[in-house]
Amino acid sequence: MEEIKWGLIWPLLALQVLLAVIGLVSLGKAEQTRGPKWLWVIILIFGNLLGSVAYFTVGRKDN
């Protein structure tokens, strides 16, 4: 097996965690969302990068 190149993986992991945290904070402050908040929590936590992108593009509801 080849050695894992962590130099390439760490930035993606850091970006994923950062977007999930920002998304969860934004979700906590939001009065309304498109869809139930509990579902967006699951999507943000388990959806990796695509879950965060989906929340910021589709889930947030501008007042």
Short mmCIF file of C-alpha atoms in Angstrom, two decimals:
data_model
loop_
_atom_site.label_atom_id
_atom_site.label_comp_id
_atom_site.label_asym_id
_atom_site.label_seq_id
_atom_site.Cartn_x
_atom_site.Cartn_y
_atom_site.Cartn_z
CA MET A 1 0.00 0.00 0.00
CA GLU A 2 1.11 3.49 -0.70
CA GLU A 3 1.62 6.00 2.04
CA ILE A 4 -1.21 8.50 2.55
CA LYS A 5 -0.30 12.04 1.49
CA TRP A 6 -1.65 13.93 4.52
CA GLY A 7 -0.46 17.23 3.08
CA LEU A 8 -3.29 16.99 0.57
CA ILE A 9 -5.94 15.65 2.96
CA TRP A 10 -5.55 18.01 5.96
CA PRO A 11 -6.68 21.17 4.11
CA LEU A 12 -9.83 19.41 2.88
CA LEU A 13 -10.60 18.10 6.36
CA ALA A 14 -10.05 21.53 7.87
CA LEU A 15 -12.33 23.13 5.25
CA GLN A 16 -15.01 20.51 5.88
CA VAL A 17 -14.97 21.06 9.65
CA LEU A 18 -14.89 24.84 9.28
CA LEU A 19 -17.87 24.91 6.92
CA ALA A 20 -19.85 22.52 9.14
CA VAL A 21 -19.23 24.65 12.25
CA ILE A 22 -20.12 27.88 10.44
CA GLY A 23 -23.22 26.20 9.03
CA LEU A 24 -24.34 24.94 12.45
CA VAL A 25 -23.83 28.38 14.01
CA SER A 26 -25.77 29.99 11.16
CA LEU A 27 -28.51 27.40 11.53
CA GLY A 28 -28.74 28.07 15.26
CA LYS A 29 -29.22 31.79 14.65
CA ALA A 30 -31.69 31.37 11.77
CA GLU A 31 -35.34 32.01 12.52
CA GLN A 32 -36.56 30.16 9.43
CA THR A 33 -35.04 27.65 7.05
CA ARG A 34 -36.22 25.81 3.99
CA GLY A 35 -37.10 22.54 5.66
CA PRO A 36 -36.88 21.40 9.28
CA LYS A 37 -33.83 22.46 11.26
CA TRP A 38 -33.21 18.95 12.60
CA LEU A 39 -32.82 17.70 9.02
CA TRP A 40 -30.28 20.43 8.22
CA VAL A 41 -28.28 19.47 11.33
CA ILE A 42 -28.04 15.90 10.03
CA ILE A 43 -27.12 17.10 6.54
CA LEU A 44 -24.45 19.46 7.89
CA ILE A 45 -22.88 16.83 10.13
CA PHE A 46 -23.01 13.81 7.83
CA GLY A 47 -23.07 15.50 4.41
CA ASN A 48 -19.40 16.44 4.42
CA LEU A 49 -18.57 19.35 2.11
CA LEU A 50 -21.66 18.88 -0.04
CA GLY A 51 -23.96 19.13 2.98
CA SER A 52 -22.50 22.50 3.94
CA VAL A 53 -22.70 23.78 0.39
CA ALA A 54 -26.31 22.58 0.16
CA TYR A 55 -27.26 24.41 3.37
CA PHE A 56 -25.69 27.68 2.28
CA THR A 57 -27.19 27.55 -1.21
CA VAL A 58 -30.60 25.97 -0.59
CA GLY A 59 -31.36 25.76 3.12
CA ARG A 60 -30.94 29.33 4.29
CA LYS A 61 -34.02 31.46 3.97
CA ASP A 62 -33.42 35.18 3.58
CA ASN A 63 -35.78 37.30 5.65
#
